[in-house]
Amino acid sequence: MSKSVIHTDKAPQAIGTYSQAVKSGTTVYLSGQIPLVPETMEVISEDFEEQAHQVFKNIQAVCEAAGGTVNDLAKVNIFLIDLSKFAMVNEIMSQYFAQPYPARAAVQISALPKAVQIEIDGIMELPE
C-alpha cells in the first residue's frame, strides 16, 4: 500500500524531518501539533487556554487537508507539561469534537518543543 504526504498552509509547517500527516490507505497519521500560529510560526501566547485552542485548530486544519474532520480521529494523544490542566483540555476538546469521542491518552511530560505547554497527535480513519 502506498503512502502520501498531507500538507496544508493552514497548519504550522514541519520543523524538521517529518510531515504534517501521512495517509496510508484510509488511515491518516497526524504528527504532533503545538500551538504555533501557521502564518507566523510563533507560539500564540503563554496562556494555556489559548495554546490549547491553537493546537486543536492546527489539528483541525490537518484533518481537513487530509479529507476528513476531527470527528474522523480514532485516537489522539495529548502531551501536557502540567497534568493539572487536564480538566481544561476536556472542556476545550468538547468544543471541537462531537460524540462519539476518539480514544485518547493524556500524559504529563517534562518538556515540549519551543517550551509550549501542550502537544497533540492522532490517527484518523477516513470514511471509505
Coordinates of C-alpha atoms in Angstrom, one line a residue, residues 3-106:
K3 CA 1.6 6.4 1.4
S4 CA 1.0 10.0 0.6
V5 CA 2.1 13.2 2.4
I6 CA -0.6 15.6 3.7
H7 CA 0.3 19.2 3.7
T8 CA -1.6 22.5 4.4
D9 CA -0.6 26.1 4.8
K10 CA -3.4 26.3 7.4
A11 CA -1.3 24.5 10.0
P12 CA 2.3 25.1 11.0
Q13 CA 5.0 23.9 8.6
A14 CA 7.0 20.9 9.7
I15 CA 10.2 22.0 11.6
G16 CA 12.4 19.0 10.8
T17 CA 12.4 15.6 9.2
Y18 CA 8.6 14.9 9.4
S19 CA 5.4 15.6 7.5
Q20 CA 2.2 17.2 9.0
A21 CA 0.5 13.9 8.3
V22 CA 0.9 10.8 6.2
K23 CA -2.0 8.9 4.6
S24 CA -1.8 5.1 4.1
G25 CA -5.0 3.6 2.6
T26 CA -7.8 5.2 4.6
T27 CA -5.7 5.8 7.7
V28 CA -4.1 9.2 8.3
Y29 CA -1.3 9.5 10.9
L30 CA -1.1 13.1 12.2
S31 CA 2.2 14.4 13.5
G32 CA 2.2 16.3 16.8
Q33 CA 0.9 19.8 16.6
I34 CA 2.0 22.5 19.0
P35 CA 0.4 26.0 19.4
L36 CA 2.2 27.7 16.6
V37 CA 0.2 30.2 14.5
P38 CA 0.7 29.0 10.9
E39 CA 1.2 32.4 9.4
T40 CA 4.0 33.5 11.8
M41 CA 5.3 30.1 13.1
E42 CA 5.3 31.7 16.5
V43 CA 3.7 30.4 19.7
I44 CA 0.3 32.0 20.1
S45 CA 0.8 33.2 23.7
E46 CA 2.0 32.0 27.1
D47 CA -1.7 31.4 28.1
F48 CA -2.5 27.7 28.4
E49 CA -6.1 28.0 27.1
E50 CA -5.0 30.0 24.0
Q51 CA -2.3 27.4 23.4
A52 CA -4.8 24.5 23.6
H53 CA -7.3 26.2 21.3
Q54 CA -4.5 26.8 18.7
V55 CA -3.4 23.2 18.9
F56 CA -7.0 22.0 18.2
K57 CA -7.2 24.5 15.3
N58 CA -4.0 23.1 13.9
I59 CA -5.2 19.5 14.2
Q60 CA -8.5 20.5 12.6
A61 CA -6.6 22.1 9.6
V62 CA -4.5 18.9 9.0
C63 CA -7.6 16.7 9.3
E64 CA -9.4 18.8 6.7
A65 CA -6.4 18.8 4.4
A66 CA -6.5 15.0 4.5
G67 CA -10.1 15.0 3.5
G68 CA -11.7 14.4 6.9
T69 CA -12.6 16.2 10.1
V70 CA -11.6 16.0 13.7
N71 CA -14.6 13.7 14.2
D72 CA -12.8 11.1 12.0
L73 CA -10.0 10.9 14.5
A74 CA -9.9 7.4 16.0
K75 CA -7.1 8.1 18.6
V76 CA -5.5 11.2 20.0
N77 CA -2.5 11.6 22.3
I78 CA -2.3 14.7 24.4
F79 CA 1.0 15.7 25.9
L80 CA 1.0 18.2 28.8
I81 CA 3.7 19.7 30.9
D82 CA 1.2 20.1 33.7
L83 CA -1.4 17.4 34.1
S84 CA -3.5 19.7 36.4
K85 CA -4.7 21.3 33.1
F86 CA -6.5 18.1 32.1
A87 CA -10.0 19.3 33.0
M88 CA -9.4 22.4 30.9
V89 CA -8.3 20.2 28.0
N90 CA -11.5 18.2 28.3
E91 CA -13.6 21.4 28.2
I92 CA -11.8 22.8 25.2
M93 CA -11.8 19.5 23.4
S94 CA -15.6 19.3 23.7
Q95 CA -15.8 22.5 21.7
Y96 CA -14.1 20.8 18.7
F97 CA -15.3 17.2 18.8
A98 CA -18.8 15.6 18.7
Q99 CA -19.6 12.3 20.3
P100 CA -18.6 9.6 19.9
Y101 CA -15.2 10.9 21.0
P102 CA -11.9 9.3 19.9
A103 CA -9.9 7.0 22.1
R104 CA -7.4 9.2 23.9
A105 CA -4.3 9.2 26.1
A106 CA -3.2 12.2 28.1

